[in-house]
mmCIF file of C-alpha atoms in Angstrom:
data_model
loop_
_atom_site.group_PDB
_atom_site.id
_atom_site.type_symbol
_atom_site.label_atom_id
_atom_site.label_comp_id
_atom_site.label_asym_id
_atom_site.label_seq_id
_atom_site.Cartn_x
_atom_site.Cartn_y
_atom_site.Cartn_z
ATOM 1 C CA UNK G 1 0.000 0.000 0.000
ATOM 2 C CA UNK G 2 2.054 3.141 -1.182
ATOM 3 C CA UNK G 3 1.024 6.603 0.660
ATOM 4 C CA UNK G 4 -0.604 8.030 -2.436
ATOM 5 C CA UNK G 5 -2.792 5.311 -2.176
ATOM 6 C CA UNK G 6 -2.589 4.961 1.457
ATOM 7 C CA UNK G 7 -3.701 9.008 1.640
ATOM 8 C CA UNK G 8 -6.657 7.386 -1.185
ATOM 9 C CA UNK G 9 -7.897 5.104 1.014
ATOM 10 C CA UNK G 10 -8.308 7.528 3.792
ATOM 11 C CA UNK G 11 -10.512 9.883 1.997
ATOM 12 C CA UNK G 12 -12.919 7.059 1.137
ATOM 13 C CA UNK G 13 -13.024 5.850 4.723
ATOM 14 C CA UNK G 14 -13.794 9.505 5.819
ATOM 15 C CA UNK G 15 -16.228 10.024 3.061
ATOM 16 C CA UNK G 16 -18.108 7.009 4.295
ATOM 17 C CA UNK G 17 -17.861 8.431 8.061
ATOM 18 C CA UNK G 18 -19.124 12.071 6.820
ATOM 19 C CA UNK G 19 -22.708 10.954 5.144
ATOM 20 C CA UNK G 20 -22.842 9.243 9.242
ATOM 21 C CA UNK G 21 -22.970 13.248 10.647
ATOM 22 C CA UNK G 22 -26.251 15.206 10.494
ATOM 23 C CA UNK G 23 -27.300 15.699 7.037
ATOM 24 C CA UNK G 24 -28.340 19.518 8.064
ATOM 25 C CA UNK G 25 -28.103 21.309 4.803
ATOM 26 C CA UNK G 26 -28.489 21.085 1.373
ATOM 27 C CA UNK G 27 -27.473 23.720 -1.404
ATOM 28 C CA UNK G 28 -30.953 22.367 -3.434
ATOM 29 C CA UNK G 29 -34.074 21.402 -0.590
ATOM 30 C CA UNK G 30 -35.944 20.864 -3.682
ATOM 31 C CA UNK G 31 -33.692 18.254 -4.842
ATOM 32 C CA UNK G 32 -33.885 16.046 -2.036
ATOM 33 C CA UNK G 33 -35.911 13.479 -1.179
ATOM 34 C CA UNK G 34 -37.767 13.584 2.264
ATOM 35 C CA UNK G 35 -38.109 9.976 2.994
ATOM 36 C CA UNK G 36 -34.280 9.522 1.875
ATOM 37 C CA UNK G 37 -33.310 12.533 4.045
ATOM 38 C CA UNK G 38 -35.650 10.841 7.245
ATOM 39 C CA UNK G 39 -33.945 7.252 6.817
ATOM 40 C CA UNK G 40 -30.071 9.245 6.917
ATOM 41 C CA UNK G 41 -30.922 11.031 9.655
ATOM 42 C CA UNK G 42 -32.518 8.210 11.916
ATOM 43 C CA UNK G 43 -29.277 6.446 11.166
ATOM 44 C CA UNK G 44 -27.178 9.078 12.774
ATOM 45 C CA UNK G 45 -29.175 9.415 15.708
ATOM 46 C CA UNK G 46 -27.412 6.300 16.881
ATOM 47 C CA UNK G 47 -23.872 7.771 15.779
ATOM 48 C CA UNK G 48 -22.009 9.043 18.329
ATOM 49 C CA UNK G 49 -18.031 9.946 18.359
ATOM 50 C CA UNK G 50 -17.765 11.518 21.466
ATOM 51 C CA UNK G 51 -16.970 8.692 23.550
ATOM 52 C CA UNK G 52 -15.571 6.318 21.285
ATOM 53 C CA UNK G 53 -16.369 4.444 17.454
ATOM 54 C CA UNK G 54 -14.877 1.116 16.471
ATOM 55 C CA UNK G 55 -15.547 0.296 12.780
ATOM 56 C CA UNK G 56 -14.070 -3.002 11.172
ATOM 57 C CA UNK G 57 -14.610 -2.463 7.638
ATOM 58 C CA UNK G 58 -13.636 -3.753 4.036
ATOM 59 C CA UNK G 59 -13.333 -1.677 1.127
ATOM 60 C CA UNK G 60 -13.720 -3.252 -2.311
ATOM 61 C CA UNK G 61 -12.179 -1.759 -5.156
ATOM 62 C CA UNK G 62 -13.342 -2.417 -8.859
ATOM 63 C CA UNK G 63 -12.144 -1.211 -12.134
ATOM 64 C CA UNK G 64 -13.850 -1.592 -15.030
ATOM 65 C CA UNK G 65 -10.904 -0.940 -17.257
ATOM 66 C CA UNK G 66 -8.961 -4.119 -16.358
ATOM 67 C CA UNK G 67 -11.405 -6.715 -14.619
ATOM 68 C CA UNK G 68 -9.315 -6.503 -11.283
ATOM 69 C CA UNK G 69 -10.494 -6.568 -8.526
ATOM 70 C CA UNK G 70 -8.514 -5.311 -5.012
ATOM 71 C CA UNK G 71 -9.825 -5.652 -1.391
ATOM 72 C CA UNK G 72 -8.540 -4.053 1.749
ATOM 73 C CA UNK G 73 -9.527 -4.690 5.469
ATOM 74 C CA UNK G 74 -9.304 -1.676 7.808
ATOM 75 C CA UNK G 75 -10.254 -0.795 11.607
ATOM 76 C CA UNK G 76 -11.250 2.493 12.423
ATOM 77 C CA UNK G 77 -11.313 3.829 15.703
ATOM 78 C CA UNK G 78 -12.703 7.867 16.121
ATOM 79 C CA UNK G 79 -12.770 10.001 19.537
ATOM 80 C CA UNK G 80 -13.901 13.764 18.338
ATOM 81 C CA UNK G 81 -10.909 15.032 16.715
ATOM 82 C CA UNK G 82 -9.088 12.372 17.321
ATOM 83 C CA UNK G 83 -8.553 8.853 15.707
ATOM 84 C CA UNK G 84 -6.321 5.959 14.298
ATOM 85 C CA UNK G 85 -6.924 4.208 11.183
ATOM 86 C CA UNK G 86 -5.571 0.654 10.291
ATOM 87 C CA UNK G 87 -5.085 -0.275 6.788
ATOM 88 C CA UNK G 88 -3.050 -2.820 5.679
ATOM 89 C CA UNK G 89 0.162 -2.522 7.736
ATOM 90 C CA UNK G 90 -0.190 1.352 7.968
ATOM 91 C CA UNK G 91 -1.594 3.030 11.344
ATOM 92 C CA UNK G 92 -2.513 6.722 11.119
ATOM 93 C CA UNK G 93 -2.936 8.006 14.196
ATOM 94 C CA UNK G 94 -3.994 11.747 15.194
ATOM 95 C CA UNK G 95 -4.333 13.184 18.622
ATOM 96 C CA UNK G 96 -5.590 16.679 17.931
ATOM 97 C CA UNK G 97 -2.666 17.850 17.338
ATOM 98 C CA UNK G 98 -0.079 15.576 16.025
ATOM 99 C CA UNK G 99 -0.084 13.094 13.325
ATOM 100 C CA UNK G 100 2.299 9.949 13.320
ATOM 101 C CA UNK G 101 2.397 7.255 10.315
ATOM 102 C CA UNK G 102 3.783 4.231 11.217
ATOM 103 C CA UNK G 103 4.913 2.000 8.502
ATOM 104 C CA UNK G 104 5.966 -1.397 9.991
ATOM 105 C CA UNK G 105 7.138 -3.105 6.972
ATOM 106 C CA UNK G 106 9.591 -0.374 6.723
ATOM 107 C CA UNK G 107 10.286 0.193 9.897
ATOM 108 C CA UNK G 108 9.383 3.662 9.751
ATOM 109 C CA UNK G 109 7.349 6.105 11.638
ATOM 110 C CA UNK G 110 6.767 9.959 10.158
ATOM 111 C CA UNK G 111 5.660 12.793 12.900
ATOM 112 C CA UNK G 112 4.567 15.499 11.573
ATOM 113 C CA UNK G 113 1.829 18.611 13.237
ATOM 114 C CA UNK G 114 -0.418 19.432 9.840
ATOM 115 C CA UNK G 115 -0.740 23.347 9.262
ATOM 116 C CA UNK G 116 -4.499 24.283 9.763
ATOM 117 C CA UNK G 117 -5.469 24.170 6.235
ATOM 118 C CA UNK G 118 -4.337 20.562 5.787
ATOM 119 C CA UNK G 119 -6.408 19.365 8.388
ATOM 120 C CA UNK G 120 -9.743 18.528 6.709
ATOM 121 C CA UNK G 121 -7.792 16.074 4.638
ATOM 122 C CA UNK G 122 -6.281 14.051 7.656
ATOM 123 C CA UNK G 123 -8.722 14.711 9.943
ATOM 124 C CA UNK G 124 -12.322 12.938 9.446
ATOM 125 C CA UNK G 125 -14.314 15.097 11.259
ATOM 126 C CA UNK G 126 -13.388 18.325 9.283
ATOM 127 C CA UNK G 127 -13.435 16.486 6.017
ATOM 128 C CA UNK G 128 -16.806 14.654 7.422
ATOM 129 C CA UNK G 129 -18.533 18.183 7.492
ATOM 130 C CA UNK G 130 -17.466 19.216 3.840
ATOM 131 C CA UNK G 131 -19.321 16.475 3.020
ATOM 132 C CA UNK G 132 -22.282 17.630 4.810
ATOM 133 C CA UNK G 133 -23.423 19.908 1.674
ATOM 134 C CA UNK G 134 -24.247 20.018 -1.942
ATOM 135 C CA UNK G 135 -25.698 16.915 -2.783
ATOM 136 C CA UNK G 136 -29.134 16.213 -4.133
ATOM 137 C CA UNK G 137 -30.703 12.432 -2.862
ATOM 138 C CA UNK G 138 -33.485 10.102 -4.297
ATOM 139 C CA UNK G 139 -34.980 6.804 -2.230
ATOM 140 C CA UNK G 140 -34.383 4.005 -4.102
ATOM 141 C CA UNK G 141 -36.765 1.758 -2.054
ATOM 142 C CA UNK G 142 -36.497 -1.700 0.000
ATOM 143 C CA UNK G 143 -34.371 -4.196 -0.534
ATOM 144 C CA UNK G 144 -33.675 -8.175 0.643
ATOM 145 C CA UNK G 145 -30.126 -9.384 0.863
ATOM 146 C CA UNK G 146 -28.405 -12.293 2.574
ATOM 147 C CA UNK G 147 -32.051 -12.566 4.470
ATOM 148 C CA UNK G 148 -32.133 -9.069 5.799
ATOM 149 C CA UNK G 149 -33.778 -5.997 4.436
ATOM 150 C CA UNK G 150 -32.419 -2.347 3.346
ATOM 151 C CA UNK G 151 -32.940 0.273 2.519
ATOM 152 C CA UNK G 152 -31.221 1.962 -0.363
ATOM 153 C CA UNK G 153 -30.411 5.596 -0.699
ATOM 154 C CA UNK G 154 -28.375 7.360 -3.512
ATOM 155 C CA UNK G 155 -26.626 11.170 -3.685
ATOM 156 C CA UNK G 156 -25.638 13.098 -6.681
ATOM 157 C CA UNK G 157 -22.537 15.543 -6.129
ATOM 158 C CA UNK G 158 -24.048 19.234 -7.110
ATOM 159 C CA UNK G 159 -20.175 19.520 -8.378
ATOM 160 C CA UNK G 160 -19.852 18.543 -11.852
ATOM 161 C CA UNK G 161 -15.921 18.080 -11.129
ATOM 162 C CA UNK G 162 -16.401 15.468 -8.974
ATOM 163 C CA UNK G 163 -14.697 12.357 -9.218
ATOM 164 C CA UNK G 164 -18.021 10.490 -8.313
ATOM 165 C CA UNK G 165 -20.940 10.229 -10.384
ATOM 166 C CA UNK G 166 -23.383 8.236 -7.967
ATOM 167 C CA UNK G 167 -22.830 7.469 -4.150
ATOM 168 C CA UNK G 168 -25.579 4.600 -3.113
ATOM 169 C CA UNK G 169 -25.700 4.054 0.638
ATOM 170 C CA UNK G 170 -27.590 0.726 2.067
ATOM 171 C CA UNK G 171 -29.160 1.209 5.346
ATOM 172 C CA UNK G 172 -30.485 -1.653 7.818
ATOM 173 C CA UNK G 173 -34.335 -1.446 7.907
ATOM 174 C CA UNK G 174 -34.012 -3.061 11.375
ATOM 175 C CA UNK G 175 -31.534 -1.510 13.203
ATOM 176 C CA UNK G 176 -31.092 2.004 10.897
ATOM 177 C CA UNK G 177 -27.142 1.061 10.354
ATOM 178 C CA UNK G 178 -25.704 2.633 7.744
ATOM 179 C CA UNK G 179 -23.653 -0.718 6.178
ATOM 180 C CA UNK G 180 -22.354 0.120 3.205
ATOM 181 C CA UNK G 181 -21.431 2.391 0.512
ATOM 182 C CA UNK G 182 -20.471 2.547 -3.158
ATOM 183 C CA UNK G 183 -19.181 5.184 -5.326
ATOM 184 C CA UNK G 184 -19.714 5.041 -8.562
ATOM 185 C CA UNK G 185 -16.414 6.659 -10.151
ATOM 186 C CA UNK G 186 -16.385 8.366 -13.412
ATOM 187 C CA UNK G 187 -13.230 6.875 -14.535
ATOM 188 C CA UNK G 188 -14.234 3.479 -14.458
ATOM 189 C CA UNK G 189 -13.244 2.578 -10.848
ATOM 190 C CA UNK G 190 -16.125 1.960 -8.379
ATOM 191 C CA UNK G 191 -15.186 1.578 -4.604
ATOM 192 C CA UNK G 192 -17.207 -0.402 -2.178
ATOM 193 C CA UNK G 193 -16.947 0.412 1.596
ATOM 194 C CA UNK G 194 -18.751 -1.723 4.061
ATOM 195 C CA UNK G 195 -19.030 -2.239 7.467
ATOM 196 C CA UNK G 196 -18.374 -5.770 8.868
ATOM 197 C CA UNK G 197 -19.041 -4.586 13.053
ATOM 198 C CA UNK G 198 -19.542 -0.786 13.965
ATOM 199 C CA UNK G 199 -20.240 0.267 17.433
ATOM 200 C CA UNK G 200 -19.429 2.163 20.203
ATOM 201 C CA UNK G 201 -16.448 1.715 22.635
ATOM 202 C CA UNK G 202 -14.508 3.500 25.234
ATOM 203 C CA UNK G 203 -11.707 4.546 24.049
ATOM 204 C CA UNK G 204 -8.401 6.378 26.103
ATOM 205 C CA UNK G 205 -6.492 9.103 24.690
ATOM 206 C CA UNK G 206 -3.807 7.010 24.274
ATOM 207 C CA UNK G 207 -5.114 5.210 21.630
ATOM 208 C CA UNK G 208 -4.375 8.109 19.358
ATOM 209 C CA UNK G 209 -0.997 8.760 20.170
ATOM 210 C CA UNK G 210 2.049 6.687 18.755
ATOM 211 C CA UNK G 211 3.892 5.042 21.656
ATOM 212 C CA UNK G 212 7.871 4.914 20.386
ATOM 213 C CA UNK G 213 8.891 2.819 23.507
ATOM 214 C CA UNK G 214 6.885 -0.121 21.999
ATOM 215 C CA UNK G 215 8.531 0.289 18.749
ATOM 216 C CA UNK G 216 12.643 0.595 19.663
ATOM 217 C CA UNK G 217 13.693 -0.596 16.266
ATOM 218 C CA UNK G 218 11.775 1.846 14.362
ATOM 219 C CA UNK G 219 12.836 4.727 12.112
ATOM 220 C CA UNK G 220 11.761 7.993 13.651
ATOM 221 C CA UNK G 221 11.270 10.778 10.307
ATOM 222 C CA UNK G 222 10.281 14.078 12.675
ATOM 223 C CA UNK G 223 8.971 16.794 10.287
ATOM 224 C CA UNK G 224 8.205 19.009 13.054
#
């Protein structure tokens, strides 16, 4: 997993953890959908960072282009600002304040404090709420699967530019659990995000901060 990819990844994991936030706002009410609104909205009433999220989660990737298909396994753990995210044998932490990447098939660790305006794309709660906007939504209706029923939602970026043509969210008619979601890429790449266990957990501070005493082999790159 190479860091442009690796920085990739993260966006789609915060992308799916932004459409979990209060849908508030839209730059088009007329555009969207009331029941498809009300179904988003009951699932974030159970969604609740403040004291602590674990998401296990696999994201799918398909391109078109080729045939291939790639998937990745990733945890997910969120506190406010704070949070680490597992993928592959790359941990991202952030503590507020500072973020360390730990590589550990290199044997490397990079510290670095991001400047203000680079904080919405490390940090998923300020990315989560520029996601919050500028979408219009349709209900796509019920659906069975695997024995259970969903509910399926879809969003259109107002943003011609945007990479993604269609994002389709399926919801748990049961328990109102937002399980997975696909984006539909323009370039021929669709990526599928969904969660295997979500839930919440206490979680310390000390989750989010990169212990070097546990790691004594490991390369320390300090860029601040």
């Amino acid at each position: 997993l190479t860091i442009l990819n690796l920085e990739k990844m993260k966006k789609i994991v915060y992308l799916f953890f932004a459409l979990l936030l209060p849908i508030c706002s839209f730059a088009q009410e007329e555009a969207v959908d009331p029941k498809a609104k009300a179904i988003l909205e009951k699932a974030v009433d159970a969604f609740d960072s403040k004291k602590g999220i674990l998401a296990d989660f696999l994201i799918e990737i398909k391109d078109s282009r080729n045939g291939k298909t790639e998937t990745i396994p990733g945890i997910l753990l969120l506190k406010g600002e704070k949070f680490k995210l597992s993928l592959r044998n790359v941990d991202t932490y952030f503590d507020g304040k500072t973020q360390s990447v730990f590589m550990s098939n290199e044997k490397e660790v990079t510290i670095s404090i991001p400047e203000k305006e680079d904080l919405k794309d490390i940090n998923p709660i300020l990315l989560m709420k520029s996601y919050q906007t500028d979408y219009k939504m349709r209900y796509l209706g019920s659906k069975k699967e695997a024995g259970l029923m969903f509910e399926e939602v879809e969003l259109y970026p107002n943003d011609l530019k945007s990479q993604y043509s269609i994002i389709r969210l399926k919801i748990s008619k049961e328990k109102l659990q937002l399980k997975s979601i696909l984006l539909k890429g323009k370039s021929g790449i669709d990526t599928k995000l969904s969660i295997q266990n979500l839930g919440n957990k206490d979680l310390s501070d000390a989750t989010f901060i990169f212990d070097e005493k546990k790691f004594p082999d490991v390369e320390i790159i300090d860029l601040r």
